[in-house]
Amino acid sequence: MLGYNGYLHARDVTTQFGEPVLLLAALASAALIIASFFYLWKGEKKSFEHIKKIQRANLALLILGFLILVWFHMKINQNIELVNLMTGEALGSYYVPLWIESEKMYFWVMWIGVFVYLLNRKGPTVFAAVSNLSFGLSVLITNFYSSPFKDPLPIFHGEISIWYTLIEQGNSPGAWNYTGQLFGKMAYFYNSTYMWVHPPLLFIAYASLVITFLGSVFMLKSKEISIDKIAYDHAKFGYILLTFGFLIGYPWAVTAWGDAQWWWDPKVSGSLMMWMFYTAYLHSYLYVNRTGMRRVTAVIGIMCFLSLVFTYLLTYISAGVHAYG
Amino acid sequence: MGKTFGYDYTLIIATVAILLAIGIISLYGIGYYHNAGEENPSWTQGPKHTEYLEMMNKYTSPTVVALLIVLGLCIPKRVVPRDVLKRISWALVGVTAMLYFIRGITWALGVMLMLAIAVQTASLVLTLLKRGRLVYEKEGYLVQLGSAMLHLGVIILIFDVALLRGHAQHISIFWVAMILVTLGMFLSFYGRTDPRKWLPAIKS
């Protein structure tokens, strides 16, 4: 059946190998959370070495899982080819991006792991321990609520399965119409260059901004210049990717959606809100040493992250052109 | 020094307040869109959606104008004396307000944006040539250059998106603004960093 069986086999293998890898990562995360708590409680520098080792193992497992996803996506490309059912002409193969559907959260969390790894290299601190703890929690959440291995790419799978069912039933007019729909989505969504650039930039930015959020919470509690600087440095890096990621989406949106309909769409408004808040944070930080500005900057930093999470969730909870599904 | 600090500090506070206000207006828009969708899932196909778009544009326009005024007070301080700048700014506000009542918001915004682009371009050229009496929040040639590019990029971006949609060169101008913003941001943030920091340490 035009590669469907090969695709199904690859999907099964992805679940078979990916689930244990993510489970191991979740176990490592539980150990990381315990080790981080222990460090926060006792404050022994030696125990931080354990945190570093567990975190490295955890990140390595997540990267291994990501490689399994890369393999799965390559198999999709090799096995499934859309065909004009009337003429037999090949319409193209899928190049499914690695950060859609349930893979989004996984990709984001993997990058949080990268930033926490870099933070650990700077030495043992309470802030690093809290960052490790947060990373551990985010892996656990991914394992329980957004595993990309449990039911790999459910929407894509549903779409492609319907197509194969229609072909099998010999429902030519239905299959013909449906092929047109699939081709449109393949060209403007799955295979679009934009989908390979815009989302990963944003997710890497989001991961960097998690560190800014933690730094802002610390800013509210105590005055440690080194933590302020870490938060600000991560905000700068995240902000560049965020801005570039947003802007690169604009020409694509104009081409794909036209001019008016997507303006002030919830996700667009949410992104604008987030960008404005982060711009405010970066400006506010310039005068962080002025009376009262420390607290203001910290509060804005926290607001920024709340707006980030809210904007991320908007895809799932609100209607609009970015709505999931 | 104290006075300079007070002036710049006030501008930063005003900028932060305006940015937060635009964020809150966006949040209101999300709530409105969500509620309208709950009441009637196909509302985006009807006239209510057009009204919503107009409402959001109406609410954000004053904040964008305010942002441009602050930028107008902030950026050209590198080129002209502050007292003159204040007078020019008030005159600009007056002309913009007059244009708003005579020709509407599009004209007022257009004139304001074009003036802002002209002044900011002058700032960028002076920075490039290392001339003028430029005063920046952060020192360092590349940082100053980055800041000038970033602010010029933002103003061109607003001009392009607000007034040139549908124009044949809309996307081309957008790319120019995007390059200015991204490159400006990079220089502004990392222009003072010693590149040797990124090289592996050489053990003697």
mmCIF file of N, CA, C and O in Angstrom, chain A residues 20-94:
data_model
loop_
_atom_site.group_PDB
_atom_site.id
_atom_site.type_symbol
_atom_site.label_atom_id
_atom_site.label_comp_id
_atom_site.label_asym_id
_atom_site.label_seq_id
_atom_site.Cartn_x
_atom_site.Cartn_y
_atom_site.Cartn_z
ATOM 1 N N PRO A 20 10.688 3.614 26.385
ATOM 2 C CA PRO A 20 11.641 3.302 27.464
ATOM 3 C C PRO A 20 12.699 4.384 27.668
ATOM 4 O O PRO A 20 13.097 4.644 28.805
ATOM 5 N N VAL A 21 13.118 5.012 26.566
ATOM 6 C CA VAL A 21 14.125 6.083 26.690
ATOM 7 C C VAL A 21 13.550 7.241 27.518
ATOM 8 O O VAL A 21 14.202 7.752 28.436
ATOM 9 N N LEU A 22 12.307 7.621 27.210
ATOM 10 C CA LEU A 22 11.702 8.732 27.951
ATOM 11 C C LEU A 22 11.428 8.338 29.401
ATOM 12 O O LEU A 22 11.559 9.150 30.309
ATOM 13 N N LEU A 23 11.078 7.063 29.597
ATOM 14 C CA LEU A 23 10.852 6.588 30.963
ATOM 15 C C LEU A 23 12.149 6.665 31.772
ATOM 16 O O LEU A 23 12.154 7.113 32.924
ATOM 17 N N LEU A 24 13.247 6.246 31.143
ATOM 18 C CA LEU A 24 14.554 6.339 31.821
ATOM 19 C C LEU A 24 14.890 7.799 32.141
ATOM 20 O O LEU A 24 15.397 8.109 33.219
ATOM 21 N N ALA A 25 14.580 8.674 31.173
ATOM 22 C CA ALA A 25 14.829 10.115 31.402
ATOM 23 C C ALA A 25 13.978 10.607 32.568
ATOM 24 O O ALA A 25 14.444 11.427 33.381
ATOM 25 N N ALA A 26 12.741 10.104 32.665
ATOM 26 C CA ALA A 26 11.862 10.514 33.773
ATOM 27 C C ALA A 26 12.426 10.017 35.101
ATOM 28 O O ALA A 26 12.388 10.749 36.112
ATOM 29 N N LEU A 27 12.955 8.789 35.110
ATOM 30 C CA LEU A 27 13.559 8.260 36.344
ATOM 31 C C LEU A 27 14.786 9.092 36.728
ATOM 32 O O LEU A 27 14.982 9.417 37.903
ATOM 33 N N ALA A 28 15.591 9.420 35.713
ATOM 34 C CA ALA A 28 16.763 10.266 35.967
ATOM 35 C C ALA A 28 16.316 11.628 36.513
ATOM 36 O O ALA A 28 16.980 12.208 37.379
ATOM 37 N N SER A 29 15.177 12.114 36.005
ATOM 38 C CA SER A 29 14.658 13.404 36.483
ATOM 39 C C SER A 29 14.244 13.327 37.937
ATOM 40 O O SER A 29 14.474 14.274 38.700
ATOM 41 N N ALA A 30 13.607 12.196 38.303
ATOM 42 C CA ALA A 30 13.215 12.018 39.711
ATOM 43 C C ALA A 30 14.481 12.052 40.580
ATOM 44 O O ALA A 30 14.501 12.714 41.632
ATOM 45 N N ALA A 31 15.541 11.360 40.116
ATOM 46 C CA ALA A 31 16.807 11.356 40.860
ATOM 47 C C ALA A 31 17.394 12.769 40.916
ATOM 48 O O ALA A 31 17.931 13.197 41.952
ATOM 49 N N LEU A 32 17.263 13.506 39.810
ATOM 50 C CA LEU A 32 17.795 14.876 39.740
ATOM 51 C C LEU A 32 17.075 15.791 40.734
ATOM 52 O O LEU A 32 17.703 16.621 41.407
ATOM 53 N N ILE A 33 15.761 15.611 40.812
ATOM 54 C CA ILE A 33 14.968 16.429 41.742
ATOM 55 C C ILE A 33 15.401 16.136 43.185
ATOM 56 O O ILE A 33 15.632 17.062 43.975
ATOM 57 N N ILE A 34 15.574 14.838 43.497
ATOM 58 C CA ILE A 34 15.986 14.461 44.865
ATOM 59 C C ILE A 34 17.382 15.034 45.166
ATOM 60 O O ILE A 34 17.606 15.644 46.215
ATOM 61 N N ALA A 35 18.303 14.849 44.203
ATOM 62 C CA ALA A 35 19.679 15.342 44.405
ATOM 63 C C ALA A 35 19.699 16.868 44.568
ATOM 64 O O ALA A 35 20.450 17.392 45.396
ATOM 65 N N SER A 36 18.849 17.562 43.801
ATOM 66 C CA SER A 36 18.798 19.031 43.896
ATOM 67 C C SER A 36 18.270 19.459 45.263
ATOM 68 O O SER A 36 18.798 20.390 45.880
ATOM 69 N N PHE A 37 17.228 18.780 45.726
ATOM 70 C CA PHE A 37 16.679 19.076 47.055
ATOM 71 C C PHE A 37 17.745 18.853 48.129
ATOM 72 O O PHE A 37 17.892 19.659 49.048
ATOM 73 N N PHE A 38 18.478 17.755 47.955
ATOM 74 C CA PHE A 38 19.518 17.411 48.923
ATOM 75 C C PHE A 38 20.577 18.521 48.974
ATOM 76 O O PHE A 38 20.997 18.944 50.051
ATOM 77 N N TYR A 39 20.953 18.982 47.796
ATOM 78 C CA TYR A 39 21.963 20.054 47.728
ATOM 79 C C TYR A 39 21.427 21.329 48.387
ATOM 80 O O TYR A 39 22.140 22.008 49.132
ATOM 81 N N LEU A 40 20.160 21.643 48.101
ATOM 82 C CA LEU A 40 19.564 22.857 48.668
ATOM 83 C C LEU A 40 19.467 22.754 50.189
ATOM 84 O O LEU A 40 19.585 23.753 50.905
ATOM 85 N N TRP A 41 19.271 21.535 50.674
ATOM 86 C CA TRP A 41 19.123 21.310 52.109
ATOM 87 C C TRP A 41 20.485 21.355 52.805
ATOM 88 O O TRP A 41 20.684 22.063 53.779
ATOM 89 N N LYS A 42 21.440 20.578 52.287
ATOM 90 C CA LYS A 42 22.749 20.438 52.942
ATOM 91 C C LYS A 42 23.787 21.465 52.454
ATOM 92 O O LYS A 42 24.676 21.837 53.206
ATOM 93 N N GLY A 43 23.683 21.808 51.168
ATOM 94 C CA GLY A 43 24.627 22.779 50.614
ATOM 95 C C GLY A 43 26.045 22.243 50.413
ATOM 96 O O GLY A 43 26.998 23.018 50.373
ATOM 97 N N GLU A 44 26.189 20.925 50.332
ATOM 98 C CA GLU A 44 27.531 20.342 50.142
ATOM 99 C C GLU A 44 27.944 20.443 48.676
ATOM 100 O O GLU A 44 27.233 19.929 47.803
ATOM 101 N N LYS A 45 29.115 21.037 48.460
ATOM 102 C CA LYS A 45 29.574 21.235 47.087
ATOM 103 C C LYS A 45 29.812 19.894 46.385
ATOM 104 O O LYS A 45 29.637 19.772 45.172
ATOM 105 N N LYS A 46 30.221 18.909 47.183
ATOM 106 C CA LYS A 46 30.529 17.595 46.616
ATOM 107 C C LYS A 46 29.274 16.973 45.977
ATOM 108 O O LYS A 46 29.352 16.331 44.932
ATOM 109 N N SER A 47 28.141 17.186 46.633
ATOM 110 C CA SER A 47 26.905 16.570 46.127
ATOM 111 C C SER A 47 26.466 17.204 44.788
ATOM 112 O O SER A 47 25.681 16.622 44.040
ATOM 113 N N PHE A 48 26.998 18.390 44.513
ATOM 114 C CA PHE A 48 26.651 19.018 43.229
ATOM 115 C C PHE A 48 27.212 18.218 42.048
ATOM 116 O O PHE A 48 26.654 18.238 40.954
ATOM 117 N N GLU A 49 28.313 17.511 42.310
ATOM 118 C CA GLU A 49 28.899 16.658 41.263
ATOM 119 C C GLU A 49 27.888 15.597 40.824
ATOM 120 O O GLU A 49 27.801 15.249 39.643
ATOM 121 N N HIS A 50 27.109 15.064 41.786
ATOM 122 C CA HIS A 50 26.066 14.076 41.459
ATOM 123 C C HIS A 50 24.992 14.719 40.575
ATOM 124 O O HIS A 50 24.530 14.123 39.607
ATOM 125 N N ILE A 51 24.623 15.926 40.943
ATOM 126 C CA ILE A 51 23.617 16.655 40.148
ATOM 127 C C ILE A 51 24.103 16.773 38.702
ATOM 128 O O ILE A 51 23.359 16.487 37.760
ATOM 129 N N LYS A 52 25.354 17.167 38.556
ATOM 130 C CA LYS A 52 25.905 17.353 37.201
ATOM 131 C C LYS A 52 25.860 16.053 36.397
ATOM 132 O O LYS A 52 25.480 16.049 35.222
ATOM 133 N N LYS A 53 26.254 14.959 37.061
ATOM 134 C CA LYS A 53 26.281 13.669 36.349
ATOM 135 C C LYS A 53 24.868 13.230 35.950
ATOM 136 O O LYS A 53 24.639 12.803 34.821
ATOM 137 N N ILE A 54 23.932 13.352 36.884
ATOM 138 C CA ILE A 54 22.550 12.926 36.575
ATOM 139 C C ILE A 54 21.978 13.806 35.458
ATOM 140 O O ILE A 54 21.315 13.313 34.551
ATOM 141 N N GLN A 55 22.269 15.096 35.539
ATOM 142 C CA GLN A 55 21.722 16.006 34.521
ATOM 143 C C GLN A 55 22.282 15.676 33.143
ATOM 144 O O GLN A 55 21.552 15.677 32.153
ATOM 145 N N ARG A 56 23.571 15.351 33.098
ATOM 146 C CA ARG A 56 24.200 14.991 31.812
ATOM 147 C C ARG A 56 23.555 13.732 31.239
ATOM 148 O O ARG A 56 23.246 13.660 30.053
ATOM 149 N N ALA A 57 23.343 12.748 32.126
ATOM 150 C CA ALA A 57 22.721 11.483 31.690
ATOM 151 C C ALA A 57 21.305 11.749 31.167
ATOM 152 O O ALA A 57 20.881 11.221 30.130
ATOM 153 N N ASN A 58 20.602 12.606 31.913
ATOM 154 C CA ASN A 58 19.225 12.955 31.545
ATOM 155 C C ASN A 58 19.176 13.617 30.159
ATOM 156 O O ASN A 58 18.368 13.255 29.297
ATOM 157 N N LEU A 59 20.078 14.577 29.970
ATOM 158 C CA LEU A 59 20.128 15.278 28.687
ATOM 159 C C LEU A 59 20.512 14.316 27.557
ATOM 160 O O LEU A 59 19.933 14.360 26.462
ATOM 161 N N ALA A 60 21.465 13.416 27.840
ATOM 162 C CA ALA A 60 21.887 12.443 26.824
ATOM 163 C C ALA A 60 20.700 11.561 26.414
ATOM 164 O O ALA A 60 20.511 11.265 25.223
ATOM 165 N N LEU A 61 19.874 11.172 27.395
ATOM 166 C CA LEU A 61 18.688 10.341 27.082
ATOM 167 C C LEU A 61 17.699 11.127 26.210
ATOM 168 O O LEU A 61 17.123 10.577 25.257
ATOM 169 N N LEU A 62 17.522 12.400 26.545
ATOM 170 C CA LEU A 62 16.591 13.215 25.742
ATOM 171 C C LEU A 62 17.118 13.368 24.305
ATOM 172 O O LEU A 62 16.335 13.325 23.344
ATOM 173 N N ILE A 63 18.423 13.522 24.164
ATOM 174 C CA ILE A 63 18.998 13.648 22.816
ATOM 175 C C ILE A 63 18.838 12.325 22.066
ATOM 176 O O ILE A 63 18.504 12.317 20.873
ATOM 177 N N LEU A 64 19.014 11.222 22.784
ATOM 178 C CA LEU A 64 18.807 9.909 22.158
ATOM 179 C C LEU A 64 17.353 9.781 21.663
ATOM 180 O O LEU A 64 17.098 9.336 20.540
ATOM 181 N N GLY A 65 16.429 10.196 22.518
ATOM 182 C CA GLY A 65 15.010 10.174 22.128
ATOM 183 C C GLY A 65 14.770 11.043 20.898
ATOM 184 O O GLY A 65 14.009 10.668 19.990
ATOM 185 N N PHE A 66 15.432 12.185 20.859
ATOM 186 C CA PHE A 66 15.277 13.090 19.718
ATOM 187 C C PHE A 66 15.801 12.426 18.439
ATOM 188 O O PHE A 66 15.197 12.557 17.367
ATOM 189 N N LEU A 67 16.896 11.677 18.568
ATOM 190 C CA LEU A 67 17.439 10.972 17.390
ATOM 191 C C LEU A 67 16.463 9.900 16.901
ATOM 192 O O LEU A 67 16.341 9.662 15.691
ATOM 193 N N ILE A 68 15.747 9.281 17.843
ATOM 194 C CA ILE A 68 14.715 8.304 17.442
ATOM 195 C C ILE A 68 13.620 9.030 16.634
ATOM 196 O O ILE A 68 13.150 8.526 15.613
ATOM 197 N N LEU A 69 13.267 10.219 17.093
ATOM 198 C CA LEU A 69 12.256 11.000 16.354
ATOM 199 C C LEU A 69 12.769 11.384 14.965
ATOM 200 O O LEU A 69 12.012 11.351 13.988
ATOM 201 N N VAL A 70 14.060 11.740 14.897
ATOM 202 C CA VAL A 70 14.654 12.081 13.591
ATOM 203 C C VAL A 70 14.530 10.867 12.657
ATOM 204 O O VAL A 70 14.125 11.004 11.492
ATOM 205 N N TRP A 71 14.834 9.700 13.182
ATOM 206 C CA TRP A 71 14.749 8.469 12.384
ATOM 207 C C TRP A 71 13.307 8.255 11.902
ATOM 208 O O TRP A 71 13.079 7.945 10.730
ATOM 209 N N PHE A 72 12.352 8.447 12.801
ATOM 210 C CA PHE A 72 10.938 8.265 12.452
ATOM 211 C C PHE A 72 10.518 9.222 11.327
ATOM 212 O O PHE A 72 9.878 8.822 10.346
ATOM 213 N N HIS A 73 10.938 10.456 11.447
ATOM 214 C CA HIS A 73 10.590 11.449 10.426
ATOM 215 C C HIS A 73 11.241 11.117 9.080
ATOM 216 O O HIS A 73 10.654 11.352 8.022
ATOM 217 N N MET A 74 12.448 10.556 9.157
ATOM 218 C CA MET A 74 13.108 10.135 7.903
ATOM 219 C C MET A 74 12.338 8.980 7.259
ATOM 220 O O MET A 74 12.182 8.899 6.038
ATOM 221 N N LYS A 75 11.835 8.098 8.099
ATOM 222 C CA LYS A 75 11.052 6.962 7.588
ATOM 223 C C LYS A 75 9.740 7.444 6.951
ATOM 224 O O LYS A 75 9.277 6.873 5.962
ATOM 225 N N ILE A 76 9.145 8.471 7.549
ATOM 226 C CA ILE A 76 7.923 9.042 6.956
ATOM 227 C C ILE A 76 8.260 9.531 5.548
ATOM 228 O O ILE A 76 7.550 9.259 4.584
ATOM 229 N N ASN A 77 9.377 10.241 5.461
ATOM 230 C CA ASN A 77 9.806 10.796 4.170
ATOM 231 C C ASN A 77 10.053 9.690 3.141
ATOM 232 O O ASN A 77 9.678 9.811 1.976
ATOM 233 N N GLN A 78 10.667 8.606 3.597
ATOM 234 C CA GLN A 78 11.014 7.526 2.657
ATOM 235 C C GLN A 78 9.802 6.683 2.261
ATOM 236 O O GLN A 78 9.747 6.132 1.165
ATOM 237 N N ASN A 79 8.837 6.559 3.171
ATOM 238 C CA ASN A 79 7.725 5.627 2.927
ATOM 239 C C ASN A 79 6.483 6.243 2.294
ATOM 240 O O ASN A 79 5.782 5.578 1.539
ATOM 241 N N ILE A 80 6.205 7.484 2.670
ATOM 242 C CA ILE A 80 4.924 8.045 2.200
ATOM 243 C C ILE A 80 5.151 9.063 1.088
ATOM 244 O O ILE A 80 5.898 10.028 1.249
ATOM 245 N N GLU A 81 4.484 8.843 0.004
ATOM 246 C CA GLU A 81 4.552 9.780 -1.113
ATOM 247 C C GLU A 81 3.138 10.039 -1.600
ATOM 248 O O GLU A 81 2.395 9.099 -1.912
ATOM 249 N N LEU A 82 2.767 11.295 -1.630
ATOM 250 C CA LEU A 82 1.426 11.616 -2.131
ATOM 251 C C LEU A 82 1.417 11.466 -3.653
ATOM 252 O O LEU A 82 2.347 11.902 -4.333
ATOM 253 N N VAL A 83 0.346 10.842 -4.129
ATOM 254 C CA VAL A 83 0.264 10.554 -5.564
ATOM 255 C C VAL A 83 -1.071 11.047 -6.096
ATOM 256 O O VAL A 83 -2.100 10.917 -5.428
ATOM 257 N N ASN A 84 -1.059 11.644 -7.256
ATOM 258 C CA ASN A 84 -2.311 12.010 -7.933
ATOM 259 C C ASN A 84 -2.983 10.707 -8.371
ATOM 260 O O ASN A 84 -2.452 9.989 -9.223
ATOM 261 N N LEU A 85 -4.118 10.409 -7.758
ATOM 262 C CA LEU A 85 -4.726 9.088 -7.973
ATOM 263 C C LEU A 85 -5.294 8.913 -9.383
ATOM 264 O O LEU A 85 -5.497 7.801 -9.843
ATOM 265 N N MET A 86 -5.555 10.002 -10.070
ATOM 266 C CA MET A 86 -6.085 9.912 -11.435
ATOM 267 C C MET A 86 -4.969 9.618 -12.450
ATOM 268 O O MET A 86 -5.098 8.758 -13.300
ATOM 269 N N THR A 87 -3.874 10.372 -12.283
ATOM 270 C CA THR A 87 -2.812 10.277 -13.298
ATOM 271 C C THR A 87 -1.626 9.423 -12.851
ATOM 272 O O THR A 87 -0.775 9.070 -13.658
ATOM 273 N N GLY A 88 -1.526 9.169 -11.540
ATOM 274 C CA GLY A 88 -0.384 8.420 -11.015
ATOM 275 C C GLY A 88 0.856 9.280 -10.825
ATOM 276 O O GLY A 88 1.908 8.789 -10.412
ATOM 277 N N GLU A 89 0.702 10.587 -11.073
ATOM 278 C CA GLU A 89 1.841 11.504 -10.945
ATOM 279 C C GLU A 89 2.203 11.705 -9.462
ATOM 280 O O GLU A 89 1.325 11.877 -8.614
ATOM 281 N N ALA A 90 3.516 11.671 -9.151
ATOM 282 C CA ALA A 90 3.970 11.862 -7.762
ATOM 283 C C ALA A 90 3.853 13.335 -7.392
ATOM 284 O O ALA A 90 4.314 14.210 -8.127
ATOM 285 N N LEU A 91 3.200 13.613 -6.239
ATOM 286 C CA LEU A 91 3.022 15.006 -5.800
ATOM 287 C C LEU A 91 4.095 15.438 -4.812
ATOM 288 O O LEU A 91 4.262 16.622 -4.551
ATOM 289 N N GLY A 92 4.767 14.465 -4.232
ATOM 290 C CA GLY A 92 5.859 14.813 -3.308
ATOM 291 C C GLY A 92 5.857 13.986 -2.041
ATOM 292 O O GLY A 92 4.871 13.329 -1.711
ATOM 293 N N SER A 93 7.006 14.021 -1.357
ATOM 294 C CA SER A 93 7.139 13.303 -0.086
ATOM 295 C C SER A 93 7.061 14.299 1.069
ATOM 296 O O SER A 93 7.282 15.495 0.887
ATOM 297 N N TYR A 94 6.788 13.775 2.252
ATOM 298 C CA TYR A 94 6.668 14.628 3.436
ATOM 299 C C TYR A 94 8.029 14.918 4.064
ATOM 300 O O TYR A 94 8.855 14.015 4.209
#
